[in-house]
Amino acid sequence: MKVDVLLGLQWGDEGKGKIVDVLAPRYQVVARFQGGPNAGHTLEFDGIKHVLHQIPSGIFRSDIQNIIGNGVVLDPIVFKREIENLAKYNLDLISNLFVSKKASLILPTHSLLDAAYERSKGDSKIGSTLRGIGPAYQDKVARLGLRVGDVLSPRFAEKYQKLVDAHKAILDYYSFDYSAVLPQSEENFFAAIEFMRQFKLVNSEYIVNDALAAGKTVLAEGAQGSLLDIDFGSYPFVTSSTTMTAGASTGLGIAPRQIGEVFGIFKAYCTRVGSGPFPTELMDETGEKMRQEGREFGATTGRPRRCGWLDLPALKYAIMINGVTQLIMMKVDVLNIFDTIKICTHYRLADGSLTEQLPYDLCDEAVEPVYTEFKGWSQSLEGIHDFDAVPQELIAYVKFLEEELKLPITFISTGPDRQELISREAPALLGA
Ligand code: GDP
Ligand code: IMO
Ligand code: MG
């Protein structure tokens, strides 16, 4: 068996949580492989909306093993809160949730460091979620960090104190006052560590590889998006992990040749939270309409998301670096209200030439998007589950994208609920 990977092709918040939840019944294992509580994955069913930050989105389906992999940075305080919020659903989390001992721990001082670094950057701040992600990955790579497995060590408190003393010295250097908040956070942290000890803390690479060897199906759930990848995103306005398909290999301990399908999730337009280049961003009334119609406010921080038209050069880049095998288009319903819908097909560079490629540094190089316009379908998609019942204008939009991207769009999402989905998985694709 192979591991299928599901990930975001834009700047995050594409709707990964919804689709993991939809596809979960096909899998026996669902595993997060990177990121941490900077993620906010929304699932909606039976009239209830759930937002998950660190727990894999397979958690609501019984009989699925959910794994928090070694590539994740885990905040025990958020972990405890998430589990407590799930208590009313009677899920068997002790049996169904597995946490890699090799996952890195986010300490309270990591979040403070995040804030100190951001403050020191002034206008050029990244717009981090301030969940301590960057500083925790920094300590991992510097070989200073604590890992989940350390909580089982009798020397945990000692190891913790050593690292926190080093963090305090950095915070002092940045004149960042931590005295008011740290004592309470530390109390919460140690309570959460105690809480975490009751869960299955495991060598999850064995669980995943044993599952594959036993013929079980595994889905790797990405967080963030490809354009936030530490290597290929719009550096430095990125997150600190490998958000692309390759990250599933290092973040779970599976060989690259074990990767099967790669589901690339994208919105029918673009959004971005935080700072950094966004070529198709709409700073006008149209952008505001998209934000309101799509309820584009962050699931983790509540910040308004920047909005713009779909960007094909960026999407093609994300498809290339991830080896996407099928596409899933989200939030198509948000475009119902637009008479004209645009897609950016190229960038015009400063010298007037056109390109389909992302320049080395979008921060420094001004690109002007070149658009193709489509007539909107201007009707509700509610209740449509069959592609044959889709308005002609939307069919033209989908067909154009499939030709440009050279991949099938197998699902089209038309609303936040589990049920609001058009499946096109039948082998005969559009026009065939
Ligand atoms: P994720 O981080 O990729 O899991 O995405 P988020 O949960 O942060 O953001 C996606 C938002 O869009 C959530 O509020 C979802 O409930 C919502 N959503 C998902 N699919 C659709 C859709 O097809 N249409 C609409 N209108 N909303 C959707
Ligand atoms: P999901 O998994 C959207 C953005 C932040 C900021 C940058 C760095 O829900 O799609 P960090 O906290 O990692 O230091 O922030 O990355 N960011 C996200 N944007 N969705 C996310 O996750 C994000 N996680 C981080 O807004 O610009
Ligand atoms: Mg999100």
Short mmCIF file of C-alpha atoms and ligand atoms in Angstrom, two decimals:
data_model
loop_
_atom_site.label_atom_id
_atom_site.label_comp_id
_atom_site.label_asym_id
_atom_site.label_seq_id
_atom_site.Cartn_x
_atom_site.Cartn_y
_atom_site.Cartn_z
CA MET A 1 0.00 0.00 0.00
CA LYS A 2 1.00 3.62 -0.48
CA VAL A 3 0.49 6.77 1.54
CA ASP A 4 -1.81 9.30 -0.12
CA VAL A 5 -0.98 12.92 0.63
CA LEU A 6 -3.48 15.75 0.82
CA LEU A 7 -2.13 19.28 0.90
CA GLY A 8 -2.85 22.93 0.19
CA LEU A 9 -1.55 24.44 -3.05
CA GLN A 10 -1.89 28.10 -2.07
CA TRP A 11 -1.24 30.09 1.13
CA GLY A 12 -3.18 27.81 3.47
CA ASP A 13 -6.86 27.66 4.46
CA GLU A 14 -7.81 26.03 1.18
CA GLY A 15 -10.26 23.69 2.93
CA LYS A 16 -7.98 20.76 3.74
CA GLY A 17 -9.85 19.89 6.94
CA LYS A 18 -13.16 19.48 5.13
CA ILE A 19 -11.71 17.18 2.48
CA VAL A 20 -9.73 15.03 4.94
CA ASP A 21 -12.99 14.52 6.80
CA VAL A 22 -14.79 13.64 3.54
CA LEU A 23 -12.12 11.18 2.38
CA ALA A 24 -11.40 9.72 5.84
CA PRO A 25 -13.79 6.74 5.53
CA ARG A 26 -11.50 5.41 2.78
CA TYR A 27 -8.53 5.36 5.14
CA GLN A 28 -7.51 3.44 8.21
CA VAL A 29 -4.82 5.89 9.27
CA VAL A 30 -4.79 9.71 9.04
CA ALA A 31 -1.55 11.46 9.97
CA ARG A 32 -0.39 15.05 10.31
CA PHE A 33 3.23 15.42 9.19
CA GLN A 34 4.22 19.05 9.80
CA GLY A 35 3.17 22.37 11.25
CA GLY A 36 1.47 22.76 14.59
CA PRO A 37 -1.16 24.98 16.18
CA ASN A 38 -0.66 27.62 13.49
CA ALA A 39 -3.05 25.41 11.50
CA GLY A 40 -6.81 25.73 11.79
CA HIS A 41 -8.67 23.00 9.91
CA THR A 42 -12.44 23.38 9.77
CA LEU A 43 -14.89 20.49 9.50
CA GLU A 44 -18.64 20.96 9.33
CA PHE A 45 -21.35 18.33 9.64
CA ASP A 46 -24.71 17.88 11.39
CA GLY A 47 -24.90 21.67 11.70
CA ILE A 48 -21.77 21.85 13.88
CA LYS A 49 -18.49 23.50 12.95
CA HIS A 50 -15.27 22.08 14.42
CA VAL A 51 -11.83 23.68 14.16
CA LEU A 52 -8.83 21.41 14.70
CA HIS A 53 -5.31 22.74 15.20
CA GLN A 54 -3.08 19.76 15.95
CA ILE A 55 -5.38 16.76 16.00
CA PRO A 56 -5.72 15.10 12.58
CA SER A 57 -9.02 15.70 10.78
CA GLY A 58 -9.86 11.97 10.74
CA ILE A 59 -10.70 12.13 14.43
CA PHE A 60 -14.49 12.23 14.03
CA ARG A 61 -14.60 8.97 12.07
CA SER A 62 -14.47 5.90 14.27
CA ASP A 63 -11.97 3.11 13.58
CA ILE A 64 -9.34 5.49 12.23
CA GLN A 65 -5.92 5.69 13.80
CA ASN A 66 -4.97 9.37 13.97
CA ILE A 67 -1.27 10.14 14.19
CA ILE A 68 0.55 13.34 15.08
CA GLY A 69 3.81 12.68 13.26
CA ASN A 70 7.43 13.45 14.09
CA GLY A 71 7.48 16.45 11.73
CA VAL A 72 4.91 18.30 13.83
CA VAL A 73 5.69 20.90 16.50
CA LEU A 74 3.23 20.19 19.29
CA ASP A 75 1.97 22.63 21.89
CA PRO A 76 0.83 20.56 24.91
CA ILE A 77 -1.43 23.37 26.16
CA VAL A 78 -3.30 23.54 22.84
CA PHE A 79 -3.35 19.72 22.74
CA LYS A 80 -5.06 19.54 26.14
CA ARG A 81 -7.57 22.23 25.19
CA GLU A 82 -8.41 20.53 21.89
CA ILE A 83 -8.97 17.19 23.58
CA GLU A 84 -11.12 18.77 26.26
CA ASN A 85 -13.23 20.47 23.59
CA LEU A 86 -13.79 17.09 21.95
CA ALA A 87 -14.86 15.42 25.22
CA LYS A 88 -18.58 15.94 24.56
CA TYR A 89 -18.43 13.85 21.37
CA ASN A 90 -17.48 10.62 23.17
CA LEU A 91 -14.62 9.84 20.84
CA ASP A 92 -12.21 7.18 22.00
CA LEU A 93 -9.13 9.37 21.83
CA ILE A 94 -7.02 7.25 24.13
CA SER A 95 -7.32 4.38 21.64
CA ASN A 96 -7.42 6.35 18.37
CA LEU A 97 -4.84 9.06 18.84
CA PHE A 98 -1.09 8.43 18.61
CA VAL A 99 1.58 11.06 19.15
CA SER A 100 5.10 10.61 17.84
CA LYS A 101 7.73 10.69 20.56
CA LYS A 102 9.90 12.44 17.99
CA ALA A 103 7.52 15.37 17.50
CA SER A 104 9.02 18.61 18.84
CA LEU A 105 7.51 20.37 21.84
CA ILE A 106 6.45 24.01 21.76
CA LEU A 107 7.30 25.63 25.09
CA PRO A 108 5.58 28.76 26.41
CA THR A 109 8.77 30.72 25.75
CA HIS A 110 8.64 29.75 22.04
CA SER A 111 5.47 31.81 21.62
CA LEU A 112 7.07 34.71 23.48
CA LEU A 113 10.12 34.48 21.22
CA ASP A 114 7.81 34.54 18.21
CA ALA A 115 6.33 37.80 19.51
CA ALA A 116 9.76 39.26 20.30
CA TYR A 117 11.11 38.45 16.81
CA GLU A 118 8.02 39.86 15.13
CA ARG A 119 8.17 43.05 17.18
CA SER A 120 11.81 43.53 16.27
CA LYS A 121 10.96 43.29 12.55
CA GLY A 122 8.62 46.29 12.65
CA ASP A 123 6.98 46.88 9.26
CA SER A 124 8.63 43.83 7.74
CA LYS A 125 7.01 41.42 10.20
CA ILE A 126 5.90 38.05 8.81
CA GLY A 127 2.44 38.17 10.30
CA SER A 128 3.08 34.95 12.21
CA THR A 129 0.23 33.33 14.12
CA LEU A 130 2.53 33.74 17.17
CA ARG A 131 2.02 30.12 18.15
CA GLY A 132 5.77 29.57 18.61
CA ILE A 133 6.18 27.60 15.40
CA GLY A 134 9.34 29.26 14.04
CA PRO A 135 11.23 29.27 17.36
CA ALA A 136 10.30 25.62 18.05
CA TYR A 137 11.58 24.49 14.62
CA GLN A 138 14.65 26.67 15.18
CA ASP A 139 15.46 24.75 18.37
CA LYS A 140 14.82 21.44 16.62
CA VAL A 141 17.30 22.23 13.86
CA ALA A 142 19.78 23.71 16.34
CA ARG A 143 19.60 20.40 18.23
CA LEU A 144 18.46 22.13 21.41
CA GLY A 145 14.78 21.28 21.38
CA LEU A 146 12.66 19.04 23.57
CA ARG A 147 10.59 16.27 22.05
CA VAL A 148 7.40 14.55 23.10
CA GLY A 149 9.39 11.49 24.21
CA ASP A 150 11.25 13.66 26.71
CA VAL A 151 8.11 14.01 28.83
CA LEU A 152 8.64 10.39 29.89
CA SER A 153 12.11 11.16 31.21
CA PRO A 154 12.64 11.79 34.94
CA ARG A 155 14.96 14.62 33.84
CA PHE A 156 12.24 16.44 31.89
CA ALA A 157 11.94 19.42 34.28
CA GLU A 158 15.71 19.86 34.29
CA LYS A 159 15.90 19.75 30.47
CA TYR A 160 13.01 22.18 30.28
CA GLN A 161 14.67 24.65 32.63
CA LYS A 162 17.94 24.58 30.72
CA LEU A 163 16.20 25.50 27.46
CA VAL A 164 13.96 28.09 29.08
CA ASP A 165 16.98 29.81 30.66
CA ALA A 166 18.49 30.13 27.18
CA HIS A 167 15.20 31.52 25.88
CA LYS A 168 15.03 34.06 28.70
CA ALA A 169 18.47 35.36 27.75
CA ILE A 170 17.24 35.95 24.18
CA LEU A 171 14.04 37.59 25.41
CA ASP A 172 16.12 39.87 27.66
CA TYR A 173 18.28 40.77 24.68
CA TYR A 174 15.11 41.84 22.84
CA SER A 175 13.92 43.71 25.98
CA PHE A 176 10.79 41.57 25.89
CA ASP A 177 9.09 41.46 29.28
CA TYR A 178 7.88 37.95 30.04
CA SER A 179 7.46 38.25 33.82
CA ALA A 180 3.72 38.94 33.72
CA VAL A 181 2.70 35.99 31.53
CA LEU A 182 5.29 33.26 31.88
CA PRO A 183 4.44 31.91 35.37
CA GLN A 184 0.81 31.17 34.44
CA SER A 185 1.82 29.71 31.06
CA GLU A 186 4.36 27.45 32.75
CA GLU A 187 1.73 26.21 35.19
CA ASN A 188 -0.58 25.42 32.26
CA PHE A 189 2.30 23.80 30.40
CA PHE A 190 3.19 21.36 33.18
CA ALA A 191 -0.48 20.50 33.73
CA ALA A 192 -0.72 19.79 29.99
CA ILE A 193 2.43 17.64 30.04
CA GLU A 194 0.90 15.57 32.82
CA PHE A 195 -2.32 15.28 30.79
CA MET A 196 -0.40 14.24 27.67
CA ARG A 197 1.29 11.33 29.46
CA GLN A 198 -1.99 9.36 29.43
CA PHE A 199 -1.99 9.25 25.60
CA LYS A 200 -0.19 6.85 23.33
CA LEU A 201 3.25 8.38 22.85
CA VAL A 202 4.83 6.17 20.23
CA ASN A 203 7.44 5.64 17.55
CA SER A 204 4.88 6.50 14.91
CA GLU A 205 7.15 5.62 11.99
CA TYR A 206 6.61 1.97 12.96
CA ILE A 207 2.86 2.42 13.15
CA VAL A 208 2.70 3.97 9.67
CA ASN A 209 5.07 1.49 8.04
CA ASP A 210 3.49 -1.51 9.78
CA ALA A 211 0.08 -0.26 8.64
CA LEU A 212 1.32 -0.11 5.04
CA ALA A 213 2.88 -3.54 5.29
CA ALA A 214 -0.44 -4.89 6.59
CA GLY A 215 -2.24 -3.47 3.55
CA LYS A 216 -3.89 -0.59 5.41
CA THR A 217 -4.68 2.74 3.78
CA VAL A 218 -2.93 5.86 5.04
CA LEU A 219 -3.70 9.53 4.37
CA ALA A 220 -1.13 12.21 5.22
CA GLU A 221 -2.79 15.54 6.06
CA GLY A 222 -0.80 18.64 5.20
CA ALA A 223 -1.05 21.93 7.03
CA GLN A 224 -0.46 25.44 5.71
CA GLY A 225 0.11 25.62 1.95
CA SER A 226 2.79 25.14 -0.68
CA LEU A 227 3.40 28.88 -1.05
CA LEU A 228 4.23 29.02 2.67
CA ASP A 229 6.86 26.27 2.34
CA ILE A 230 10.18 27.08 4.01
CA ASP A 231 12.13 26.44 0.79
CA PHE A 232 9.71 27.19 -2.03
CA GLY A 233 7.36 29.75 -0.48
CA SER A 234 7.76 33.50 -0.70
CA TYR A 235 10.68 33.55 1.75
CA PRO A 236 10.93 35.02 4.36
CA PHE A 237 7.12 35.35 4.44
CA VAL A 238 6.65 31.63 5.00
CA THR A 239 6.15 29.16 7.79
CA SER A 240 9.05 27.13 9.17
CA SER A 241 8.22 23.65 7.89
CA THR A 242 8.25 21.67 4.66
CA THR A 243 4.62 21.92 3.62
CA MET A 244 5.04 20.02 0.34
CA THR A 245 4.65 16.32 -0.45
CA ALA A 246 8.29 15.63 0.44
CA GLY A 247 7.48 16.77 3.98
CA ALA A 248 5.18 13.77 4.40
CA SER A 249 8.18 11.52 3.92
CA THR A 250 10.41 13.18 6.52
CA GLY A 251 7.50 14.10 8.79
CA LEU A 252 6.23 10.53 9.09
CA GLY A 253 9.24 8.37 8.32
CA ILE A 254 8.05 6.87 5.05
CA ALA A 255 10.15 6.35 1.95
CA PRO A 256 9.43 8.68 -1.01
CA ARG A 257 8.51 5.68 -3.16
CA GLN A 258 5.71 4.91 -0.71
CA ILE A 259 3.80 8.03 -1.76
CA GLY A 260 0.69 7.28 -3.83
CA GLU A 261 -1.96 9.84 -4.78
CA VAL A 262 -1.26 13.49 -4.09
CA PHE A 263 -4.48 15.47 -3.64
CA GLY A 264 -3.86 19.14 -4.31
CA ILE A 265 -6.47 21.39 -2.71
CA PHE A 266 -7.05 24.92 -3.99
CA LYS A 267 -9.70 27.58 -3.67
CA ALA A 268 -11.36 28.85 -6.84
CA TYR A 269 -9.71 32.15 -5.91
CA CYS A 270 -6.81 33.00 -3.57
CA THR A 271 -6.44 34.11 0.03
CA ARG A 272 -3.49 34.85 2.24
CA VAL A 273 -3.24 35.73 5.95
CA GLY A 274 -0.21 37.59 7.19
CA SER A 275 2.35 39.58 5.21
CA GLY A 276 4.17 38.82 1.99
CA PRO A 277 3.73 39.04 -1.76
CA PHE A 278 0.35 38.22 -3.30
CA PRO A 279 0.33 39.16 -7.02
CA THR A 280 -3.42 38.86 -7.63
CA GLU A 281 -4.52 40.52 -4.39
CA LEU A 282 -7.60 42.72 -4.75
CA MET A 283 -7.41 45.76 -2.51
CA ASP A 284 -10.78 47.02 -3.78
CA GLU A 285 -14.48 46.40 -3.39
CA THR A 286 -14.25 43.09 -5.29
CA GLY A 287 -11.72 41.79 -2.73
CA GLU A 288 -14.00 42.89 0.09
CA LYS A 289 -16.95 41.10 -1.55
CA MET A 290 -14.90 37.90 -1.73
CA ARG A 291 -13.89 38.22 1.91
CA GLN A 292 -17.48 38.69 3.05
CA GLU A 293 -18.98 36.02 0.78
CA GLY A 294 -16.25 33.49 1.63
CA ARG A 295 -16.22 34.45 5.32
CA GLU A 296 -12.50 34.84 4.93
CA PHE A 297 -11.41 35.33 8.50
CA GLY A 298 -8.70 33.09 9.99
CA ALA A 299 -9.76 29.88 11.76
CA THR A 300 -6.84 30.24 14.20
CA THR A 301 -6.39 33.97 14.73
CA GLY A 302 -9.64 35.47 13.36
CA ARG A 303 -7.62 37.87 11.19
CA PRO A 304 -9.20 39.00 7.90
CA ARG A 305 -7.71 37.06 4.99
CA ARG A 306 -6.42 39.00 2.00
CA CYS A 307 -8.33 37.96 -1.15
CA GLY A 308 -7.65 37.89 -4.90
CA TRP A 309 -8.28 36.03 -8.15
CA LEU A 310 -6.90 32.58 -8.89
CA ASP A 311 -3.20 32.67 -9.80
CA LEU A 312 -2.19 30.00 -12.36
CA PRO A 313 1.59 30.61 -12.38
CA ALA A 314 1.57 30.06 -8.60
CA LEU A 315 -0.77 27.07 -8.86
CA LYS A 316 1.30 25.42 -11.60
CA TYR A 317 4.41 25.90 -9.48
CA ALA A 318 2.73 24.24 -6.49
CA ILE A 319 1.54 21.33 -8.66
CA MET A 320 5.08 20.88 -10.00
CA ILE A 321 6.90 20.79 -6.66
CA ASN A 322 4.33 18.47 -5.11
CA GLY A 323 3.77 15.98 -7.91
CA VAL A 324 0.01 16.46 -7.59
CA THR A 325 -2.03 13.65 -9.17
CA GLN A 326 -5.52 15.08 -8.72
CA LEU A 327 -7.00 18.44 -7.91
CA ILE A 328 -9.80 19.41 -5.57
CA MET A 329 -11.34 22.85 -6.07
CA MET A 330 -12.89 24.52 -3.04
CA LYS A 331 -15.28 27.37 -2.30
CA VAL A 332 -16.62 27.60 -5.84
CA ASP A 333 -19.91 28.86 -4.36
CA VAL A 334 -18.16 32.05 -3.26
CA LEU A 335 -17.90 33.03 -6.94
CA ASN A 336 -21.69 32.69 -7.46
CA ILE A 337 -22.10 36.43 -6.92
CA PHE A 338 -19.61 37.64 -9.54
CA ASP A 339 -20.76 38.55 -13.08
CA THR A 340 -17.18 38.28 -14.29
CA ILE A 341 -14.59 35.90 -12.90
CA LYS A 342 -10.90 36.34 -13.62
CA ILE A 343 -7.98 33.93 -13.71
CA CYS A 344 -4.38 35.15 -13.83
CA THR A 345 -2.61 33.15 -16.55
CA HIS A 346 0.73 34.98 -16.71
CA TYR A 347 2.79 37.64 -15.00
CA ARG A 348 4.08 40.68 -16.87
CA LEU A 349 7.59 41.51 -15.69
CA ALA A 350 9.07 45.02 -15.37
CA ASP A 351 10.65 44.75 -18.85
CA GLY A 352 7.24 44.05 -20.39
CA SER A 353 7.82 40.35 -21.08
CA LEU A 354 5.31 37.68 -20.07
CA THR A 355 6.13 34.67 -17.93
CA GLU A 356 4.34 31.70 -16.45
CA GLN A 357 7.10 31.15 -13.90
CA LEU A 358 7.46 32.53 -10.41
CA PRO A 359 10.45 34.87 -10.18
CA TYR A 360 13.17 34.09 -7.64
CA ASP A 361 11.92 36.73 -5.26
CA LEU A 362 8.37 37.98 -5.53
CA CYS A 363 9.14 40.42 -2.72
CA ASP A 364 11.65 42.34 -4.83
CA GLU A 365 10.31 41.81 -8.32
CA ALA A 366 7.07 43.61 -9.17
CA VAL A 367 4.89 41.42 -11.38
CA GLU A 368 1.65 42.49 -12.98
CA PRO A 369 -0.94 39.72 -13.34
CA VAL A 370 -2.39 39.16 -16.83
CA TYR A 371 -5.99 37.90 -16.64
CA THR A 372 -8.39 35.85 -18.72
CA GLU A 373 -12.03 36.68 -18.01
CA PHE A 374 -14.92 34.27 -17.66
CA LYS A 375 -18.62 34.92 -17.53
CA GLY A 376 -19.96 34.10 -14.07
CA TRP A 377 -22.69 31.50 -13.54
CA SER A 378 -24.60 33.89 -11.27
CA GLN A 379 -26.70 31.21 -9.60
CA SER A 380 -26.71 29.17 -6.42
CA LEU A 381 -25.05 25.75 -6.52
CA GLU A 382 -27.00 24.54 -3.52
CA GLY A 383 -28.16 20.96 -3.76
CA ILE A 384 -26.05 20.18 -6.85
CA HIS A 385 -24.05 16.96 -6.41
CA ASP A 386 -23.88 15.91 -10.00
CA PHE A 387 -21.55 17.54 -12.48
CA ASP A 388 -24.19 17.24 -15.21
CA ALA A 389 -26.37 19.67 -13.28
CA VAL A 390 -23.65 22.33 -13.04
CA PRO A 391 -24.19 25.61 -14.95
CA GLN A 392 -22.45 25.80 -18.35
CA GLU A 393 -20.31 28.77 -17.25
CA LEU A 394 -18.87 26.75 -14.37
CA ILE A 395 -18.22 23.83 -16.70
CA ALA A 396 -16.23 26.21 -18.95
CA TYR A 397 -14.27 27.41 -15.92
CA VAL A 398 -13.44 23.84 -14.80
CA LYS A 399 -12.56 22.74 -18.33
CA PHE A 400 -10.21 25.69 -18.80
CA LEU A 401 -8.42 24.86 -15.54
CA GLU A 402 -8.09 21.16 -16.35
CA GLU A 403 -6.55 21.99 -19.72
CA GLU A 404 -4.16 24.52 -18.23
CA LEU A 405 -3.17 22.40 -15.24
CA LYS A 406 -3.16 19.07 -17.10
CA LEU A 407 -4.82 17.31 -14.18
CA PRO A 408 -8.35 16.20 -13.36
CA ILE A 409 -10.39 18.16 -10.83
CA THR A 410 -12.03 15.26 -9.05
CA PHE A 411 -14.04 17.15 -6.44
CA ILE A 412 -15.66 20.57 -6.47
CA SER A 413 -16.69 21.92 -3.09
CA THR A 414 -19.77 24.14 -2.95
CA GLY A 415 -20.13 24.89 0.76
CA PRO A 416 -18.57 24.24 4.18
CA ASP A 417 -20.66 21.16 5.04
CA ARG A 418 -19.45 17.61 4.45
CA GLN A 419 -22.38 17.09 2.05
CA GLU A 420 -21.74 20.15 -0.12
CA LEU A 421 -19.60 18.49 -2.72
CA ILE A 422 -19.69 17.53 -6.40
CA SER A 423 -17.74 14.33 -7.07
CA ARG A 424 -16.28 13.73 -10.51
CA GLU A 425 -14.35 10.61 -9.69
CA ALA A 426 -15.87 8.61 -12.52
CA PRO A 427 -13.17 7.80 -15.07
CA ALA A 428 -14.83 9.77 -17.84
CA LEU A 429 -13.69 13.30 -17.25
CA LEU A 430 -15.23 16.36 -18.70
CA GLY A 431 -15.36 16.33 -22.47
CA ALA A 432 -14.15 12.73 -22.62
P1 GDP B 1 -7.86 24.52 6.01
O1 GDP B 1 -6.92 25.21 6.93
O2 GDP B 1 -7.26 24.26 4.67
O3 GDP B 1 -8.46 23.27 6.61
O4 GDP B 1 -9.07 25.53 5.77
P2 GDP B 1 -9.80 26.43 6.89
O5 GDP B 1 -10.69 25.57 7.68
O6 GDP B 1 -8.83 27.29 7.61
O7 GDP B 1 -10.61 27.44 5.97
C1 GDP B 1 -11.56 27.01 5.06
C2 GDP B 1 -12.89 27.70 5.41
O8 GDP B 1 -13.79 27.58 4.34
C3 GDP B 1 -13.59 27.06 6.59
O9 GDP B 1 -14.33 28.05 7.26
C4 GDP B 1 -14.52 26.05 5.94
O10 GDP B 1 -15.65 25.74 6.72
C5 GDP B 1 -14.92 26.79 4.70
N1 GDP B 1 -15.20 25.97 3.52
C6 GDP B 1 -14.63 24.81 3.13
N2 GDP B 1 -15.09 24.44 1.92
C7 GDP B 1 -15.96 25.39 1.53
C8 GDP B 1 -16.75 25.61 0.37
O11 GDP B 1 -16.72 24.84 -0.60
N3 GDP B 1 -17.53 26.72 0.33
C9 GDP B 1 -17.57 27.61 1.36
N4 GDP B 1 -18.35 28.68 1.23
N5 GDP B 1 -16.84 27.45 2.48
C10 GDP B 1 -16.04 26.37 2.55
P1 IMO B 2 -3.75 25.99 7.73
O1 IMO B 2 -3.18 24.63 8.02
C1 IMO B 2 -2.99 30.12 6.57
C2 IMO B 2 0.81 31.89 7.86
C3 IMO B 2 0.74 33.01 8.87
C4 IMO B 2 1.98 33.81 8.48
C5 IMO B 2 2.97 32.71 8.10
C6 IMO B 2 3.90 32.30 9.21
O2 IMO B 2 -4.95 26.33 8.54
O3 IMO B 2 -3.94 26.20 6.28
P2 IMO B 2 3.68 30.96 11.49
O4 IMO B 2 2.65 31.04 12.57
O5 IMO B 2 3.78 29.64 10.84
O6 IMO B 2 4.99 31.52 11.93
O7 IMO B 2 3.15 32.02 10.37
O8 IMO B 2 2.18 31.59 7.71
N1 IMO B 2 0.12 30.64 8.28
C7 IMO B 2 -1.04 30.23 7.77
N2 IMO B 2 -1.89 30.82 6.89
N3 IMO B 2 -3.26 28.88 7.04
C8 IMO B 2 -2.42 28.27 7.90
O9 IMO B 2 -2.60 26.99 8.28
C9 IMO B 2 -1.27 28.96 8.33
N4 IMO B 2 -0.25 28.67 9.17
C10 IMO B 2 0.59 29.70 9.12
O10 IMO B 2 -0.44 33.76 8.73
O11 IMO B 2 1.72 34.57 7.34
MG MG B 3 -6.86 26.93 8.14
#
